[in-house]
mmCIF file of C-alpha atoms in Angstrom:
data_model
loop_
_atom_site.group_PDB
_atom_site.id
_atom_site.type_symbol
_atom_site.label_atom_id
_atom_site.label_comp_id
_atom_site.label_asym_id
_atom_site.label_seq_id
_atom_site.Cartn_x
_atom_site.Cartn_y
_atom_site.Cartn_z
ATOM 1 C CA MET H 1 61.397 -17.401 44.693
ATOM 2 C CA ASP H 2 62.795 -17.641 41.158
ATOM 3 C CA THR H 3 60.089 -20.180 40.248
ATOM 4 C CA HIS H 4 57.371 -17.903 41.590
ATOM 5 C CA THR H 5 58.814 -14.944 39.725
ATOM 6 C CA GLN H 6 58.978 -16.934 36.481
ATOM 7 C CA LYS H 7 55.332 -18.016 36.768
ATOM 8 C CA PHE H 8 54.304 -14.483 37.523
ATOM 9 C CA LYS H 9 56.085 -13.210 34.423
ATOM 10 C CA ILE H 10 54.408 -15.857 32.272
ATOM 11 C CA ARG H 11 50.986 -15.002 33.636
ATOM 12 C CA LEU H 12 51.615 -11.327 33.156
ATOM 13 C CA GLY H 13 52.764 -11.902 29.594
ATOM 14 C CA LEU H 14 49.688 -14.004 28.796
ATOM 15 C CA PHE H 15 47.413 -11.383 30.329
ATOM 16 C CA ILE H 16 49.023 -8.589 28.278
ATOM 17 C CA ALA H 17 48.921 -10.669 25.094
ATOM 18 C CA GLY H 18 45.265 -11.529 25.646
ATOM 19 C CA GLY H 19 44.424 -7.912 26.349
ATOM 20 C CA LEU H 20 46.193 -6.758 23.195
ATOM 21 C CA ALA H 21 44.459 -9.433 21.102
ATOM 22 C CA LEU H 22 41.079 -8.421 22.522
ATOM 23 C CA PHE H 23 41.847 -4.749 21.881
ATOM 24 C CA VAL H 24 42.889 -5.424 18.269
ATOM 25 C CA PHE H 25 39.780 -7.552 17.729
ATOM 26 C CA ALA H 26 37.534 -4.814 19.130
ATOM 27 C CA ILE H 27 39.235 -2.201 16.929
ATOM 28 C CA PHE H 28 38.718 -4.437 13.898
ATOM 29 C CA ILE H 29 35.000 -5.026 14.649
ATOM 30 C CA ILE H 30 34.308 -1.347 15.374
ATOM 31 C CA GLY H 31 36.287 -0.244 12.335
ATOM 32 C CA LYS H 32 34.398 -2.661 10.123
ATOM 33 C CA GLN H 33 31.046 -1.397 11.422
ATOM 34 C CA LYS H 34 32.086 2.244 11.023
ATOM 35 C CA ASN H 35 33.724 1.692 7.613
ATOM 36 C CA LEU H 36 37.138 2.789 8.916
ATOM 37 C CA PHE H 37 38.951 0.339 6.656
ATOM 38 C CA ASP H 38 36.813 0.770 3.512
ATOM 39 C CA PRO H 39 36.964 3.636 0.987
ATOM 40 C CA VAL H 40 33.917 5.844 1.523
ATOM 41 C CA PHE H 41 32.302 8.956 0.092
ATOM 42 C CA GLU H 42 30.106 11.557 1.738
ATOM 43 C CA LEU H 43 26.485 12.503 1.146
ATOM 44 C CA SER H 44 24.227 14.850 3.090
ATOM 45 C CA ALA H 45 20.534 15.477 3.639
ATOM 46 C CA ASN H 46 18.514 18.096 5.508
ATOM 47 C CA PHE H 47 15.650 17.260 7.875
ATOM 48 C CA SER H 48 13.369 19.281 10.087
ATOM 49 C CA ASN H 49 13.154 16.410 12.593
ATOM 50 C CA ILE H 50 15.571 13.480 12.852
ATOM 51 C CA SER H 51 13.413 11.611 15.410
ATOM 52 C CA GLY H 52 16.244 10.332 17.610
ATOM 53 C CA LEU H 53 18.784 9.554 14.868
ATOM 54 C CA GLN H 54 22.330 9.515 16.265
ATOM 55 C CA VAL H 55 25.879 9.605 14.975
ATOM 56 C CA GLY H 56 27.001 6.059 14.199
ATOM 57 C CA ASN H 57 23.575 4.735 13.235
ATOM 58 C CA ASN H 58 23.488 2.516 10.169
ATOM 59 C CA ILE H 59 22.542 3.587 6.652
ATOM 60 C CA ARG H 60 20.680 1.089 4.496
ATOM 61 C CA PHE H 61 20.193 0.889 0.763
ATOM 62 C CA SER H 62 18.030 -1.893 -0.684
ATOM 63 C CA GLY H 63 17.995 -3.515 2.767
ATOM 64 C CA ILE H 64 21.818 -3.648 3.034
ATOM 65 C CA ASN H 65 23.952 -1.689 5.494
ATOM 66 C CA VAL H 66 26.107 0.510 3.266
ATOM 67 C CA GLY H 67 27.360 3.189 5.661
ATOM 68 C CA THR H 68 26.928 5.113 8.885
ATOM 69 C CA VAL H 69 25.792 8.531 10.036
ATOM 70 C CA ASP H 70 28.986 10.613 10.347
ATOM 71 C CA ASN H 71 27.756 13.915 11.751
ATOM 72 C CA ILE H 72 24.570 15.740 12.763
ATOM 73 C CA THR H 73 24.505 19.537 12.712
ATOM 74 C CA ILE H 74 21.731 21.953 13.650
ATOM 75 C CA ILE H 75 21.640 24.603 10.911
ATOM 76 C CA ASN H 76 18.724 26.633 12.276
ATOM 77 C CA ASP H 77 15.476 26.157 14.180
ATOM 78 C CA SER H 78 13.902 24.201 11.317
ATOM 79 C CA THR H 79 16.828 22.516 9.548
ATOM 80 C CA ILE H 80 19.130 19.714 10.691
ATOM 81 C CA LYS H 81 21.952 18.547 8.450
ATOM 82 C CA VAL H 82 22.878 14.858 8.484
ATOM 83 C CA ASP H 83 26.230 13.835 6.976
ATOM 84 C CA MET H 84 26.580 10.255 5.751
ATOM 85 C CA LEU H 85 29.648 8.101 5.042
ATOM 86 C CA ILE H 86 28.813 5.434 2.456
ATOM 87 C CA LYS H 87 30.936 2.701 0.928
ATOM 88 C CA ARG H 88 32.342 3.830 -2.376
ATOM 89 C CA ASP H 89 31.592 0.544 -4.126
ATOM 90 C CA VAL H 90 27.833 1.244 -3.899
ATOM 91 C CA MET H 91 28.146 4.785 -5.249
ATOM 92 C CA LYS H 92 27.249 3.647 -8.769
ATOM 93 C CA PHE H 93 23.884 2.314 -7.535
ATOM 94 C CA ILE H 94 22.737 5.465 -5.729
ATOM 95 C CA LYS H 95 21.008 7.914 -8.067
ATOM 96 C CA SER H 96 20.634 11.659 -7.731
ATOM 97 C CA ASP H 97 16.864 11.347 -7.203
ATOM 98 C CA CYS H 98 17.144 8.903 -4.304
ATOM 99 C CA VAL H 99 15.405 9.944 -1.100
ATOM 100 C CA ALA H 100 16.825 9.676 2.414
ATOM 101 C CA ALA H 101 14.286 8.710 5.076
ATOM 102 C CA ILE H 102 14.571 7.898 8.763
ATOM 103 C CA GLY H 103 13.382 4.469 9.861
ATOM 104 C CA SER H 104 13.965 2.022 12.677
ATOM 105 C CA GLU H 105 15.303 -1.481 13.122
ATOM 106 C CA GLY H 106 12.083 -3.212 14.020
ATOM 107 C CA LEU H 107 9.166 -1.693 15.890
ATOM 108 C CA ILE H 108 11.155 -0.283 18.824
ATOM 109 C CA GLY H 109 14.730 -0.729 17.563
ATOM 110 C CA ASP H 110 17.480 1.809 16.950
ATOM 111 C CA ARG H 111 16.983 4.517 14.378
ATOM 112 C CA LEU H 112 18.626 4.216 10.970
ATOM 113 C CA LEU H 113 18.792 6.119 7.709
ATOM 114 C CA VAL H 114 17.204 4.484 4.668
ATOM 115 C CA ILE H 115 18.089 5.521 1.111
ATOM 116 C CA THR H 116 15.382 4.588 -1.371
ATOM 117 C CA GLN H 117 16.105 3.411 -4.892
ATOM 118 C CA GLY H 118 16.113 6.039 -7.616
ATOM 119 C CA SER H 119 14.943 5.887 -11.214
ATOM 120 C CA PRO H 120 17.138 3.900 -13.642
ATOM 121 C CA ASN H 121 17.714 6.859 -15.989
ATOM 122 C CA ALA H 122 18.775 9.311 -13.268
ATOM 123 C CA PRO H 123 22.500 10.215 -13.025
ATOM 124 C CA GLU H 124 24.680 8.841 -10.257
ATOM 125 C CA VAL H 125 25.280 10.872 -7.120
ATOM 126 C CA LYS H 126 28.440 12.879 -6.703
ATOM 127 C CA GLU H 127 30.735 13.330 -3.745
ATOM 128 C CA GLY H 128 29.171 15.678 -1.180
ATOM 129 C CA GLN H 129 25.788 15.853 -2.929
ATOM 130 C CA TYR H 130 22.595 16.575 -0.979
ATOM 131 C CA LEU H 131 19.843 13.976 -1.254
ATOM 132 C CA LEU H 132 16.136 14.668 -1.042
ATOM 133 C CA SER H 133 14.685 13.804 2.345
ATOM 134 C CA ALA H 134 11.393 12.498 3.719
ATOM 135 C CA GLU H 135 10.297 13.486 7.198
ATOM 136 C CA PRO H 136 9.848 10.602 9.674
ATOM 137 C CA VAL H 137 6.545 9.637 11.238
ATOM 138 C CA GLU H 138 6.700 10.055 14.993
ATOM 139 C CA MET H 139 5.621 7.116 17.146
ATOM 140 C CA ASP H 140 3.622 9.520 19.329
ATOM 141 C CA ALA H 141 1.561 10.563 16.297
ATOM 142 C CA ILE H 142 0.925 6.927 15.420
ATOM 143 C CA MET H 143 -0.167 6.137 18.976
ATOM 144 C CA ALA H 144 -2.465 9.184 19.043
ATOM 145 C CA SER H 145 -4.066 8.083 15.773
ATOM 146 C CA LEU H 146 -4.534 4.555 17.120
ATOM 147 C CA GLN H 147 -6.158 5.940 20.247
ATOM 148 C CA VAL H 148 -8.638 7.955 18.155
ATOM 149 C CA THR H 149 -9.394 4.870 16.045
ATOM 150 C CA ALA H 150 -9.875 2.738 19.162
ATOM 151 C CA GLY H 151 -12.231 5.367 20.626
ATOM 152 C CA ASN H 152 -14.323 5.427 17.452
ATOM 153 C CA ALA H 153 -14.451 1.622 17.380
ATOM 154 C CA GLU H 154 -15.634 1.615 20.995
ATOM 155 C CA ILE H 155 -18.442 4.072 20.191
ATOM 156 C CA ILE H 156 -19.528 2.050 17.153
ATOM 157 C CA SER H 157 -19.487 -1.185 19.167
ATOM 158 C CA PHE H 158 -21.632 0.428 21.873
ATOM 159 C CA GLN H 159 -24.152 1.684 19.307
ATOM 160 C CA LEU H 160 -24.335 -1.725 17.607
ATOM 161 C CA ALA H 161 -24.926 -3.351 20.979
ATOM 162 C CA GLU H 162 -27.828 -0.958 21.644
ATOM 163 C CA ILE H 163 -29.309 -1.715 18.215
ATOM 164 C CA MET H 164 -29.113 -5.470 18.819
ATOM 165 C CA ILE H 165 -30.698 -5.072 22.261
ATOM 166 C CA ASN H 166 -33.596 -3.096 20.728
ATOM 167 C CA ILE H 167 -34.055 -5.685 17.986
ATOM 168 C CA ASN H 168 -34.065 -8.574 20.455
ATOM 169 C CA SER H 169 -36.502 -6.653 22.648
ATOM 170 C CA GLY H 170 -38.882 -6.108 19.732
ATOM 171 C CA ASN H 171 -38.428 -2.333 19.650
ATOM 172 C CA GLY H 172 -38.386 -0.437 16.360
ATOM 173 C CA THR H 173 -39.610 -1.537 12.944
ATOM 174 C CA LEU H 174 -36.955 -4.216 12.453
ATOM 175 C CA GLY H 175 -37.452 -5.537 15.969
ATOM 176 C CA ARG H 176 -41.233 -5.828 15.501
ATOM 177 C CA LEU H 177 -40.701 -7.437 12.106
ATOM 178 C CA ILE H 178 -38.468 -10.118 13.588
ATOM 179 C CA SER H 179 -40.233 -10.752 16.889
ATOM 180 C CA ASP H 180 -43.897 -10.201 15.920
ATOM 181 C CA SER H 181 -45.230 -13.354 14.251
ATOM 182 C CA ALA H 182 -48.386 -11.549 13.048
ATOM 183 C CA ILE H 183 -46.360 -9.088 10.955
ATOM 184 C CA ALA H 184 -44.279 -11.916 9.526
ATOM 185 C CA GLN H 185 -47.484 -13.776 8.617
ATOM 186 C CA ASP H 186 -48.909 -10.658 6.945
ATOM 187 C CA LEU H 187 -45.757 -10.262 4.860
ATOM 188 C CA SER H 188 -45.880 -13.893 3.843
ATOM 189 C CA GLU H 189 -49.512 -13.560 2.762
ATOM 190 C CA THR H 190 -48.742 -10.358 0.863
ATOM 191 C CA MET H 191 -45.968 -12.100 -1.079
ATOM 192 C CA ASP H 192 -48.286 -14.996 -1.875
ATOM 193 C CA ASN H 193 -50.939 -12.577 -3.150
ATOM 194 C CA LEU H 194 -48.409 -10.800 -5.348
ATOM 195 C CA ARG H 195 -47.237 -14.120 -6.762
ATOM 196 C CA LYS H 196 -50.831 -15.157 -7.528
ATOM 197 C CA SER H 197 -51.572 -11.763 -9.080
ATOM 198 C CA SER H 198 -48.532 -12.101 -11.335
ATOM 199 C CA ILE H 199 -49.659 -15.531 -12.499
ATOM 200 C CA GLY H 200 -53.178 -14.212 -13.104
ATOM 201 C CA LEU H 201 -51.836 -11.282 -15.102
ATOM 202 C CA ASP H 202 -49.845 -13.613 -17.345
ATOM 203 C CA GLU H 203 -52.960 -15.712 -17.940
ATOM 204 C CA ASN H 204 -55.010 -12.618 -18.783
ATOM 205 C CA MET H 205 -52.405 -11.424 -21.275
ATOM 206 C CA ASN H 206 -52.358 -14.832 -22.987
ATOM 207 C CA ALA H 207 -56.146 -14.806 -23.154
ATOM 208 C CA ALA H 208 -56.143 -11.275 -24.582
ATOM 209 C CA GLN H 209 -53.805 -12.355 -27.351
ATOM 210 C CA GLU H 210 -56.181 -15.156 -28.317
ATOM 211 C CA ASN H 211 -59.206 -12.831 -28.301
ATOM 212 C CA PHE H 212 -60.574 -12.096 -31.780
ATOM 213 C CA LEU H 213 -61.048 -8.398 -31.120
ATOM 214 C CA LEU H 214 -57.509 -7.870 -29.787
ATOM 215 C CA ARG H 215 -55.668 -10.274 -32.098
ATOM 216 C CA GLY H 216 -55.176 -7.585 -34.738
ATOM 217 C CA TYR H 217 -53.587 -5.251 -32.167
ATOM 218 C CA PHE H 218 -51.037 -7.840 -31.068
ATOM 219 C CA ASN H 219 -50.347 -8.832 -34.687
ATOM 220 C CA ARG H 220 -49.611 -5.198 -35.576
ATOM 221 C CA LYS H 221 -47.228 -4.937 -32.597
ATOM 222 C CA ALA H 222 -45.417 -8.098 -33.729
ATOM 223 C CA GLU H 223 -45.178 -6.783 -37.323
ATOM 224 C CA ALA H 224 -43.841 -3.427 -36.096
ATOM 225 C CA ALA H 225 -41.208 -5.195 -34.013
ATOM 226 C CA GLU H 226 -40.189 -7.344 -36.980
ATOM 227 C CA GLU H 227 -39.941 -4.256 -39.249
ATOM 228 C CA ALA H 228 -37.791 -2.477 -36.665
ATOM 229 C CA ARG H 229 -35.492 -5.512 -36.452
ATOM 230 C CA GLN H 230 -35.254 -5.720 -40.258
ATOM 231 C CA ASP H 231 -34.488 -1.973 -40.517
ATOM 232 C CA SER H 232 -31.708 -2.375 -37.965
ATOM 233 C CA LEU H 233 -30.196 -5.253 -39.957
ATOM 234 C CA ASP H 234 -30.420 -3.227 -43.182
ATOM 235 C CA ASN H 235 -28.708 -0.241 -41.561
ATOM 236 C CA GLN H 236 -25.904 -2.459 -40.267
ATOM 237 C CA ALA H 237 -25.440 -3.985 -43.729
ATOM 238 C CA ALA H 238 -25.347 -0.525 -45.335
ATOM 239 C CA ARG H 239 -22.744 0.713 -42.870
ATOM 240 C CA GLN H 240 -20.608 -2.382 -43.416
ATOM 241 C CA LYS H 241 -20.893 -1.945 -47.188
ATOM 242 C CA ALA H 242 -19.778 1.688 -46.917
ATOM 243 C CA ILE H 243 -16.810 0.660 -44.745
ATOM 244 C CA ASP H 244 -15.789 -2.036 -47.249
ATOM 245 C CA LYS H 245 -16.038 0.442 -50.096
ATOM 246 C CA GLU H 246 -13.886 2.962 -48.233
ATOM 247 C CA ASN H 247 -11.280 0.273 -47.493
ATOM 248 C CA ARG H 248 -11.129 -0.750 -51.171
ATOM 249 C CA ARG H 249 -10.665 2.900 -52.166
ATOM 250 C CA LYS H 250 -7.750 3.271 -49.732
ATOM 251 C CA ASP H 251 -6.179 0.036 -50.982
ATOM 252 C CA LYS H 252 -6.239 1.328 -54.580
ATOM 253 C CA LYS H 253 -4.411 4.497 -53.503
#
């Protein structure tokens, strides 16, 4: 009986000790997550929609968890106040023009509060200061927009399919052009005729330049072009000379 009682006491003592150790460990983990053991300071921000944000959600700055949401208060029908507890050692990095925005941990994860980086020259935040806020984008709005986009893509795909069917069937101008060999042959002949006409035109122009009656006309055109080129060179030289003269006058002053 005494042996049984002694074993029972030992088991009971081990059970209590294990329970206390587990309780202390849980308190330590929760306190560390909620910044119960770190010096903190308070900031606030107003939103019109917090999109499922809850007390205890994390606050991130530059991708690092720096605090938690301490309290959420409904001020009126269009304003919700969110109080934040942030580690005091990051206070010097948060500027007065930082913006608080609501995000999520992953695509469908828990909500969190994200504080964007401010400008380097802005002053540091003060205890109890209100930050600017950015309204969150609701997942329902994103899904509705995706549905509209998917509907438009479906309509466009259907119309493209109809166009390709008409082309393959030889309907319409493009379809006849592709499927009708006679039209393709006519186009090929037309291009050949244009190419031959261009070659013939070049030959006629060369012959006209060699003609005695027209040689004077082409010579005058060549002389006029050369005079225009020479005048352009003279004008450029005159402008450069004037610029050099002006520079020398400024250097003397």
